[in-house]
Short mmCIF file of C-alpha atoms and ligand atoms in Angstrom, two decimals:
data_model
loop_
_atom_site.label_atom_id
_atom_site.label_comp_id
_atom_site.label_asym_id
_atom_site.label_seq_id
_atom_site.Cartn_x
_atom_site.Cartn_y
_atom_site.Cartn_z
CA UNK A 229 -25.25 -92.23 -13.27
CA UNK A 230 -23.12 -94.79 -15.09
CA UNK A 231 -21.42 -95.91 -11.88
CA UNK A 232 -24.83 -97.12 -10.65
CA UNK A 233 -25.29 -99.42 -13.65
CA UNK A 234 -23.96 -102.90 -13.48
CA UNK A 235 -23.76 -105.64 -16.12
CA UNK A 236 -25.77 -108.88 -16.09
CA UNK A 237 -25.24 -110.06 -12.55
CA UNK A 238 -24.79 -113.50 -11.03
CA UNK A 239 -28.25 -113.00 -9.48
CA UNK A 240 -29.98 -112.43 -12.82
CA UNK A 241 -28.26 -115.46 -14.38
CA UNK A 242 -29.35 -117.49 -11.36
CA UNK A 243 -32.94 -116.16 -11.59
CA UNK A 244 -33.14 -117.13 -15.27
CA UNK A 245 -31.83 -120.63 -14.51
CA UNK A 246 -34.39 -121.07 -11.72
CA UNK A 247 -37.18 -119.81 -14.00
CA UNK A 248 -36.24 -122.33 -16.73
CA UNK A 249 -36.13 -125.16 -14.20
CA UNK A 250 -39.54 -124.26 -12.73
CA UNK A 251 -41.04 -124.12 -16.24
CA UNK A 252 -39.39 -127.47 -17.20
CA UNK A 253 -40.81 -129.10 -14.08
CA UNK A 254 -44.29 -127.70 -14.77
CA UNK A 255 -44.35 -125.62 -11.56
CA UNK A 256 -44.55 -122.32 -13.45
CA UNK A 257 -45.77 -121.36 -16.91
CA UNK A 258 -44.24 -118.82 -19.26
CA UNK A 259 -47.67 -117.17 -19.47
CA UNK A 260 -47.65 -116.57 -15.71
CA UNK A 261 -44.21 -114.95 -15.94
CA UNK A 262 -45.35 -112.80 -18.89
CA UNK A 263 -48.46 -111.73 -16.96
CA UNK A 264 -46.31 -110.41 -14.09
CA UNK A 265 -44.10 -108.52 -16.56
CA UNK A 266 -47.13 -106.95 -18.29
CA UNK A 267 -48.60 -106.09 -14.89
CA UNK A 268 -45.48 -104.14 -13.87
CA UNK A 269 -44.82 -102.63 -17.30
CA UNK A 270 -48.34 -101.44 -18.09
CA UNK A 271 -50.63 -101.36 -15.08
CA UNK A 272 -48.34 -100.77 -12.11
CA UNK A 273 -45.67 -98.12 -12.31
CA UNK A 274 -44.69 -94.53 -11.62
CA UNK A 275 -47.74 -93.29 -13.58
CA UNK A 276 -49.80 -94.35 -10.55
CA UNK A 277 -47.63 -92.41 -8.10
CA UNK A 278 -47.75 -89.42 -10.45
CA UNK A 279 -51.58 -89.42 -10.28
CA UNK A 280 -51.39 -89.40 -6.48
CA UNK A 281 -48.93 -86.50 -6.46
CA UNK A 282 -50.94 -84.43 -8.97
CA UNK A 283 -54.15 -84.99 -6.98
CA UNK A 284 -52.37 -83.86 -3.79
CA UNK A 285 -51.21 -80.67 -5.54
CA UNK A 286 -54.73 -79.87 -6.77
CA UNK A 287 -56.86 -81.05 -3.84
CA UNK A 288 -55.79 -79.82 -0.37
CA UNK A 289 -58.23 -82.14 1.41
CA UNK A 290 -56.73 -85.14 -0.41
CA UNK A 291 -53.24 -83.93 0.44
CA UNK A 292 -54.14 -83.76 4.13
CA UNK A 293 -55.50 -87.33 3.99
CA UNK A 294 -52.44 -88.50 2.05
CA UNK A 295 -49.94 -87.12 4.55
CA UNK A 296 -51.97 -88.41 7.50
CA UNK A 297 -52.40 -91.95 6.15
CA UNK A 298 -50.83 -92.71 2.77
CA UNK A 299 -52.15 -96.26 2.60
CA UNK A 300 -55.83 -95.37 2.88
CA UNK A 301 -55.57 -92.22 0.74
CA UNK A 302 -53.93 -94.18 -2.11
CA UNK A 303 -56.60 -96.89 -1.77
CA UNK A 304 -59.07 -94.29 -3.15
CA UNK A 305 -57.42 -94.85 -6.57
CA UNK A 306 -57.97 -98.64 -6.67
CA UNK A 307 -54.63 -99.35 -8.36
CA UNK A 308 -54.19 -103.00 -9.35
CA UNK A 309 -51.54 -105.08 -7.63
CA UNK A 310 -48.43 -104.08 -5.81
CA UNK A 311 -47.64 -103.56 -2.18
CA UNK A 312 -49.17 -100.78 -0.15
CA UNK A 313 -49.23 -102.41 3.26
CA UNK A 314 -48.00 -99.24 4.91
CA UNK A 315 -47.27 -96.24 2.74
CA UNK A 316 -45.86 -93.10 4.32
CA UNK A 317 -45.85 -89.95 2.18
CA UNK A 318 -43.20 -87.33 3.02
CA UNK A 319 -43.63 -83.79 1.71
CA UNK A 320 -40.89 -81.67 0.18
CA UNK A 321 -41.20 -78.03 1.20
CA UNK A 322 -39.10 -74.88 1.01
CA UNK A 323 -37.44 -76.06 4.25
CA UNK A 324 -37.13 -79.83 3.79
CA UNK A 325 -36.04 -82.21 1.03
CA UNK A 326 -36.80 -85.91 1.40
CA UNK A 327 -35.07 -88.85 -0.25
CA UNK A 328 -35.84 -92.57 0.04
CA UNK A 329 -33.58 -95.61 0.26
CA UNK A 330 -33.71 -99.19 1.50
CA UNK A 331 -30.35 -99.68 3.21
CA UNK A 332 -31.01 -103.38 3.81
CA UNK A 333 -32.19 -104.52 0.36
CA UNK A 334 -34.60 -102.87 -2.09
CA UNK A 335 -37.95 -102.23 -0.34
CA UNK A 336 -39.96 -99.89 -2.53
CA UNK A 337 -43.62 -98.81 -2.87
CA UNK A 338 -44.47 -101.09 -5.82
CA UNK A 339 -48.13 -100.13 -6.08
CA UNK A 340 -47.33 -96.48 -6.74
CA UNK A 341 -43.88 -96.70 -8.39
CA UNK A 342 -43.71 -100.17 -9.98
CA UNK A 343 -40.40 -102.02 -9.85
CA UNK A 344 -37.34 -100.25 -8.43
CA UNK A 345 -34.64 -98.99 -10.81
CA UNK A 346 -31.30 -100.83 -10.80
CA UNK A 347 -29.42 -98.05 -9.02
CA UNK A 348 -31.91 -98.19 -6.11
CA UNK A 349 -30.72 -101.75 -5.41
CA UNK A 350 -27.04 -100.89 -5.83
CA UNK A 351 -25.00 -101.16 -2.59
CA UNK A 352 -23.26 -97.88 -3.52
CA UNK A 353 -26.54 -95.90 -3.51
CA UNK A 354 -27.81 -97.68 -0.39
CA UNK A 355 -24.78 -96.80 1.69
CA UNK A 356 -23.74 -93.45 0.24
CA UNK A 357 -27.16 -91.76 0.28
CA UNK A 358 -27.11 -92.12 4.07
CA UNK A 359 -23.51 -90.97 4.62
CA UNK A 360 -23.30 -88.18 2.05
CA UNK A 361 -26.80 -87.44 0.73
CA UNK A 362 -25.98 -83.98 -0.65
CA UNK A 363 -23.09 -85.33 -2.68
CA UNK A 364 -25.11 -88.26 -4.08
CA UNK A 365 -27.96 -85.90 -5.00
CA UNK A 366 -25.45 -83.68 -6.80
CA UNK A 367 -24.42 -86.71 -8.87
CA UNK A 368 -28.10 -87.06 -9.82
CA UNK A 369 -27.98 -83.38 -10.86
CA UNK A 370 -29.91 -82.09 -7.85
CA UNK A 371 -28.53 -79.22 -5.78
CA UNK A 372 -30.06 -78.87 -2.34
CA UNK A 373 -29.40 -75.54 -0.61
CA UNK A 374 -27.23 -75.88 2.49
CA UNK A 375 -29.95 -74.19 4.54
CA UNK A 376 -32.47 -76.86 3.58
CA UNK A 377 -32.88 -79.85 5.87
CA UNK A 378 -32.26 -83.18 4.13
CA UNK A 379 -34.19 -86.21 5.42
CA UNK A 380 -33.23 -89.72 4.29
CA UNK A 381 -35.97 -92.30 4.86
CA UNK A 382 -35.00 -95.96 5.20
CA UNK A 383 -37.69 -98.23 3.76
CA UNK A 384 -38.42 -101.65 5.19
CA UNK A 385 -40.67 -104.60 4.55
CA UNK A 386 -43.26 -102.86 6.78
CA UNK A 387 -43.01 -99.21 5.71
CA UNK A 388 -42.59 -97.85 2.16
CA UNK A 389 -42.05 -94.16 1.49
CA UNK A 390 -43.20 -91.89 -1.32
CA UNK A 391 -41.90 -88.34 -1.72
CA UNK A 392 -44.48 -85.66 -2.46
CA UNK A 393 -42.39 -83.19 -4.51
CA UNK A 394 -42.85 -79.43 -4.34
CA UNK A 395 -45.48 -78.33 -6.89
CA UNK A 396 -44.41 -76.38 -9.98
CA UNK A 397 -45.25 -72.66 -10.04
CA UNK A 398 -48.18 -73.15 -12.44
CA UNK A 399 -49.86 -75.91 -10.43
CA UNK A 400 -52.96 -73.74 -9.87
CA UNK A 401 -53.66 -73.23 -13.59
CA UNK A 402 -52.45 -76.60 -14.97
CA UNK A 403 -54.86 -79.53 -14.95
CA UNK A 404 -54.36 -82.60 -12.77
CA UNK A 405 -53.59 -84.66 -15.92
CA UNK A 406 -51.02 -82.12 -17.16
CA UNK A 407 -49.35 -82.09 -13.77
CA UNK A 408 -49.29 -85.90 -13.47
CA UNK A 409 -47.44 -86.11 -16.80
CA UNK A 410 -44.61 -84.01 -15.33
CA UNK A 411 -44.06 -86.08 -12.18
CA UNK A 412 -41.08 -88.38 -12.66
CA UNK A 413 -40.35 -91.61 -10.82
CA UNK A 414 -37.07 -90.13 -9.57
CA UNK A 415 -38.82 -87.08 -8.12
CA UNK A 416 -41.02 -89.43 -6.06
CA UNK A 417 -37.88 -91.18 -4.72
CA UNK A 418 -36.36 -87.77 -4.02
CA UNK A 419 -33.39 -87.89 -6.40
CA UNK A 420 -34.89 -85.42 -8.90
CA UNK A 421 -36.89 -82.20 -8.76
CA UNK A 422 -39.96 -81.31 -10.84
FE1 FE B 128 -35.53 -103.72 1.33
#
């Protein structure tokens, strides 16, 4: 998806300048910045969402709780940090494919997916996934049958969405850990299949 990549932006140059100023003025320390980076690189990320998805595939009672109230079901995992004020989990089935966007900015379920990828914040993705979702998904390499309903969910500061992908055919015999390792970030946004 090279068209979704963009070079060092004005915003990132500005963010670096503000960071240096705050550190110079003693309002922020480099350690505090590093701690946030470690938090989102190592403790918060798509591996958390993948655990949720794998549990839902293996445990029907958990799946029912997850679809009824994503926020409280995910709280059972005690993930550290991130935003799960209101998490809504949408299930892919043989009839429906779900995909998530934030048309306004880049709202994203941090606690279960970590930081959003660059393309998620790109104005091209944010506008086109609403107008021509099938075509955008094709560019991601995902073909959705014409007979399948396609639902695009617009995230906001209040509501974050997570896609529960369709389970692989061997989900009964594979272990929860094996299954979690196969769940990609993009599948939980809805732009990839398992
Ligand atoms: Fe947003």
